[in-house]
Tab-separated table of C-alpha atoms in Angstrom:
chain	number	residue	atom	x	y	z
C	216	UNK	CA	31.964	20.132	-82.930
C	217	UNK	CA	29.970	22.754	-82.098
C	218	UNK	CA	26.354	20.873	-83.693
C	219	UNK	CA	27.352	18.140	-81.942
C	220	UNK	CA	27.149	19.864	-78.490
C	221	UNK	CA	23.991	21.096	-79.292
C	222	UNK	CA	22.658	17.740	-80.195
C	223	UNK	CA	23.958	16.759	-77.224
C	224	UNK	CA	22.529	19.183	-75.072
C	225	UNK	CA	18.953	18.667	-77.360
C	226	UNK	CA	18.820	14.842	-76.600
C	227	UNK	CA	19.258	15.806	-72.800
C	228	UNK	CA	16.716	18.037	-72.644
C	229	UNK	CA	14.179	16.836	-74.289
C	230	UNK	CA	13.545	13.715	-71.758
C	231	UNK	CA	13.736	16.525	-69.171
C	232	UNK	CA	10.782	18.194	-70.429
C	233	UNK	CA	8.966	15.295	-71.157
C	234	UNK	CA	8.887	14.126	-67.780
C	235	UNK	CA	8.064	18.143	-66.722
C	236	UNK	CA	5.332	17.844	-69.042
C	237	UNK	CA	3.531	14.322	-67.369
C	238	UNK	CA	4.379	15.806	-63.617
C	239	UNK	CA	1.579	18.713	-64.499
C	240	UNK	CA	-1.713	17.473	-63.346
C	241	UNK	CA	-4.890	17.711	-65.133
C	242	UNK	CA	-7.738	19.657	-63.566
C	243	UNK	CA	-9.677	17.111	-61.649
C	244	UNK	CA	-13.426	17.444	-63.463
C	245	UNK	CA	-15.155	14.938	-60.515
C	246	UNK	CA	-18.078	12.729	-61.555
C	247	UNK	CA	-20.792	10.976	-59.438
C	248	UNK	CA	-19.517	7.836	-59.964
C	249	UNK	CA	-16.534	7.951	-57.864
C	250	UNK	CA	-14.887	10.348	-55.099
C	251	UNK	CA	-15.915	11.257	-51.783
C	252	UNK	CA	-19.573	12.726	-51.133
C	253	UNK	CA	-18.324	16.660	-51.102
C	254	UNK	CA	-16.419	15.539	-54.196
C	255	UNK	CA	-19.502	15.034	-55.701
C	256	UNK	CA	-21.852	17.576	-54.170
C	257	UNK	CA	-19.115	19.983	-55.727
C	258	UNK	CA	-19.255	18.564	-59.128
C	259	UNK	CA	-22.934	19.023	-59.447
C	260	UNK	CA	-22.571	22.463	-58.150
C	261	UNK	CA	-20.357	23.015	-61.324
C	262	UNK	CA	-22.487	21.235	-64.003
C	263	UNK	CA	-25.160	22.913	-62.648
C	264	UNK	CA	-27.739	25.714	-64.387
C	265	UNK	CA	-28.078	29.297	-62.674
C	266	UNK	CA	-31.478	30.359	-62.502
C	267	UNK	CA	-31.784	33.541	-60.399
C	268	UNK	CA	-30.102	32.902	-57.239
C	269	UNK	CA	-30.927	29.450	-57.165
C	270	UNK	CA	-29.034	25.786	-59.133
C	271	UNK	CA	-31.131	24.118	-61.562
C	272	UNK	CA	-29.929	20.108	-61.173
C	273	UNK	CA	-30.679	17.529	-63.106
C	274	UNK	CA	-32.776	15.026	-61.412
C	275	UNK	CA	-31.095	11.868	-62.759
C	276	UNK	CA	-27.953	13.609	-61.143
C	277	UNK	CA	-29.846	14.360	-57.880
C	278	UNK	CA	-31.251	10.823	-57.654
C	279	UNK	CA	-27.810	9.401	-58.000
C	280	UNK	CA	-25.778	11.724	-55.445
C	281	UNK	CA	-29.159	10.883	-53.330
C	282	UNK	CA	-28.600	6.869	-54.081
C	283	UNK	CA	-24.380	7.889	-53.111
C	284	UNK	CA	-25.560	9.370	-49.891
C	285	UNK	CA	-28.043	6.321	-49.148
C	286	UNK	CA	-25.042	3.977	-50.206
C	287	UNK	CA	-22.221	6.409	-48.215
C	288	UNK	CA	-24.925	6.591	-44.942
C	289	UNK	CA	-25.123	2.531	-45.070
C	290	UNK	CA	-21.694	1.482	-45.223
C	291	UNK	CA	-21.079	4.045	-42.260
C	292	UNK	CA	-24.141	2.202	-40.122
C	293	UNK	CA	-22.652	-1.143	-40.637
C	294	UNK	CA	-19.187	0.094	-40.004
C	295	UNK	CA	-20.600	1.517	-36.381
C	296	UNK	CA	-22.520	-1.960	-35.676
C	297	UNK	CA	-19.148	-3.277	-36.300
C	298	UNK	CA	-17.417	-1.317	-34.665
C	299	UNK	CA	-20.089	-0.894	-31.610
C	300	UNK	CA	-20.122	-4.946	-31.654
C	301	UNK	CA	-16.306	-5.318	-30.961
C	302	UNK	CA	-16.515	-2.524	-28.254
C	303	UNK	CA	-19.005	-4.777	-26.911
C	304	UNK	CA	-16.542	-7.859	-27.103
C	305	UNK	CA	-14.030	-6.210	-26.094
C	306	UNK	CA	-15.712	-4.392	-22.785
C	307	UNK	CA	-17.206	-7.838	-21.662
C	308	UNK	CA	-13.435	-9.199	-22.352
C	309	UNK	CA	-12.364	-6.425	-20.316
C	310	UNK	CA	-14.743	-7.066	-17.643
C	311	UNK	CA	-13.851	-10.618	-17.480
C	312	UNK	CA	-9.854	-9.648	-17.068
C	313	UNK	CA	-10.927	-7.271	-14.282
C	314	UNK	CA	-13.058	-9.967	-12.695
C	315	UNK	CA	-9.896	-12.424	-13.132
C	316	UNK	CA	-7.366	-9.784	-12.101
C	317	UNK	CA	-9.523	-8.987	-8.801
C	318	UNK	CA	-9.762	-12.997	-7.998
C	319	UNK	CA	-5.714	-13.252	-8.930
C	320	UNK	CA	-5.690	-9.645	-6.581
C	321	UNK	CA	-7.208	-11.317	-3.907
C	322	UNK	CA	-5.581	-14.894	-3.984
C	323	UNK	CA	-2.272	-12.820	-3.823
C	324	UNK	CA	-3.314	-10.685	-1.074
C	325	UNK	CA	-4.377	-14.177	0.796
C	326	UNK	CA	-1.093	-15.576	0.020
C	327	UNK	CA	0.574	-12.869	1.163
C	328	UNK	CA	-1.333	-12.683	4.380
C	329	UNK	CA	-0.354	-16.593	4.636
C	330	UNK	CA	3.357	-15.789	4.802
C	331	UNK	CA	2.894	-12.902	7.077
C	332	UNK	CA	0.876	-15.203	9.384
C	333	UNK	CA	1.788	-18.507	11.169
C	334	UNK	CA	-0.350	-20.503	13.012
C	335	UNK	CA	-0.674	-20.128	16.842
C	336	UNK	CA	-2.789	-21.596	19.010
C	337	UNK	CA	-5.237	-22.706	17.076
C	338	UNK	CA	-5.530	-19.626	14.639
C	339	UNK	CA	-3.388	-17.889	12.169
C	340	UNK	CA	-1.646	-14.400	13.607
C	341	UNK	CA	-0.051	-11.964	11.562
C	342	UNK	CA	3.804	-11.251	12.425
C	343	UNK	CA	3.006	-7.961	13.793
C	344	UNK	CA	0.281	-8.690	15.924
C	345	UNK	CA	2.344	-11.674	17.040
C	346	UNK	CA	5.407	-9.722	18.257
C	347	UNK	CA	2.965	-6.570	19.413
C	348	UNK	CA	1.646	-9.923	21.607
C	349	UNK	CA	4.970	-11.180	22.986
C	350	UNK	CA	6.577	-7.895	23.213
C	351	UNK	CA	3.499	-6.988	25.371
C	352	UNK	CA	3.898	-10.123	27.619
C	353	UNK	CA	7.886	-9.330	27.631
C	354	UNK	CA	7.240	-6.040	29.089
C	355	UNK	CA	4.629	-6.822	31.562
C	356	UNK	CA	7.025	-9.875	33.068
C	357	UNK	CA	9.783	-7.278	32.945
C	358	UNK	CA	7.379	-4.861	35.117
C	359	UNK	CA	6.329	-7.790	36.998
C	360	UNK	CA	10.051	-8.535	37.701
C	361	UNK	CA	11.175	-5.035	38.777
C	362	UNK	CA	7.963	-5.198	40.919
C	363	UNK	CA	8.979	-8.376	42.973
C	364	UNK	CA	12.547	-7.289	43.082
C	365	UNK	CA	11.512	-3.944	44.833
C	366	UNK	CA	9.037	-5.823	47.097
C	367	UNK	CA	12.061	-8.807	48.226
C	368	UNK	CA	14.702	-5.603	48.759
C	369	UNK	CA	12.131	-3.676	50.785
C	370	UNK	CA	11.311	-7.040	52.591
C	371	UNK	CA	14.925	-8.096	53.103
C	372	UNK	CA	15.326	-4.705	54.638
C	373	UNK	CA	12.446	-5.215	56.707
C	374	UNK	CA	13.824	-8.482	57.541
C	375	UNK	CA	17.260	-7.117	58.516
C	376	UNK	CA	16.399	-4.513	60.547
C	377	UNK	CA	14.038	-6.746	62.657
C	378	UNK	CA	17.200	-9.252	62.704
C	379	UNK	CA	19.160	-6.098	64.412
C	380	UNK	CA	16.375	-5.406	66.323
C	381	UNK	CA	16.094	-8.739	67.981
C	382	UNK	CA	19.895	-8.909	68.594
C	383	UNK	CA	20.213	-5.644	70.212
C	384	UNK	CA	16.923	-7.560	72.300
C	385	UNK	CA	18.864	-10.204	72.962
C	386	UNK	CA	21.636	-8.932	73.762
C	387	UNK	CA	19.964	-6.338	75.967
C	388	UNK	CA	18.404	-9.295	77.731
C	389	UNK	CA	21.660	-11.164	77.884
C	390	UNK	CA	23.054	-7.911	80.004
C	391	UNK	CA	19.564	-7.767	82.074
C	392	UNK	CA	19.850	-11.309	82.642
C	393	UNK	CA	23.749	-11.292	83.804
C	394	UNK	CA	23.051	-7.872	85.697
C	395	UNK	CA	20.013	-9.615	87.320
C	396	UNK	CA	21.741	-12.835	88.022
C	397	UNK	CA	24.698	-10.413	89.564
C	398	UNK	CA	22.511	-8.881	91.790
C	399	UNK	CA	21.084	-12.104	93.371
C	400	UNK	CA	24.086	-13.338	93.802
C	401	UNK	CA	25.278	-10.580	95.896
C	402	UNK	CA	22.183	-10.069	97.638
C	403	UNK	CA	22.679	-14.086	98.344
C	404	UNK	CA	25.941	-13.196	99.547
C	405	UNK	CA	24.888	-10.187	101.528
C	406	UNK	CA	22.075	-12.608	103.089
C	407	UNK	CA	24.655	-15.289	103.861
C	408	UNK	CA	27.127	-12.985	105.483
C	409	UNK	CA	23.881	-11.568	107.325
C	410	UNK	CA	22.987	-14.768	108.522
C	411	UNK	CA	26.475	-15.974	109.230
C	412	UNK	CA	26.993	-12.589	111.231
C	413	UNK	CA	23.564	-13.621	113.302
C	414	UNK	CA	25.059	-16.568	114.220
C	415	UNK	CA	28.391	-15.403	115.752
């Protein structure tokens, strides 16, 4: 029972480790054949002689990382034409949506204009200046108003007292005339009776 368990555990293991064992990497050795640019640079910097204080490299290797760079240094160029040609595309496309979105800017400003506007007279008025307008002609007829109503009171009052005035005048006359008409009579009478009293 016991060799059994141990088997057991064995054939458990042993796929354990095995995987453990592929997870390790290997120590990457570079080459000039593939890798990025410092990739390489490094790996001739390790298969490199010392002389001194100075690398001995091989020229075959030195031509090649030199034919990389070239290589490395061209696909970059074209990838900035590329890319420089679809900035270019896309700035003119931009500047042709501004130039569409100003037009669309102004139309709508236009329109809106339009419905804030009616036409009056022969013209188009906005709605503000149009009620600035009739509120201004409101108010001056409502001055103009007030004013005429002052000037009919203070005429009417004129007019009255000059109506009182000429009654009291005629009525003053009235008495002057019945007063006057009084006295010739009895100076008639007093003339009569004079004359009548010459007589006798």
């Amino acid at each position: 029972m016991k060799i059994i368990k141990v088997i057991a555990f064995f054939l458990v293991l042993t796929p354990s480790v095995a995987a453990f064992a592929q997870e390790t990497p290997k120590p990457d050795i570079g080459s000039l054949d593939s890798g990025t640019i410092e990739s390489q640079f490094d790996y001739i910097n390790s298969v490199s002689n010392n002389y001194e204080d100075y690398k001995v490299v091989k020229r075959a290797n030195l031509n090649k990382i030199k034919a990389n760079v070239l290589d490395s240094l061209k696909v970059f160029k074209d990838q900035l034409v590329t890319v420089n040609n679809q900035l270019n595309e896309q700035k003119a496309s931009i500047d042709q949506l501004n130039g569409k979105l100003a037009t669309t800017e102004a139309n709508l400003q236009d329109a809106l204009d339009m419905k804030d506007s009616f036409f009056f007279m022969g013209m188009y008025i906005h709605k503000s200046t149009y009620n600035t307008l009739m509120w201004g002609i409101v108010i001056v007829l409502a001055v103009l108003l007030l004013f005429f109503i002052y000037r009919f009171k203070r005429s009417y009052a004129v007019t009255a007292e000059i109506r009182q005035t000429l009654e009291e005048t005629r009525d003053e006359f009235e008495q002057h005339r019945r007063n006057t008409l009084e006295r010739e009579r009895k100076l008639n009478r007093q003339l009569v009776d004079e004359m009548n009293k010459r007589k006798v």
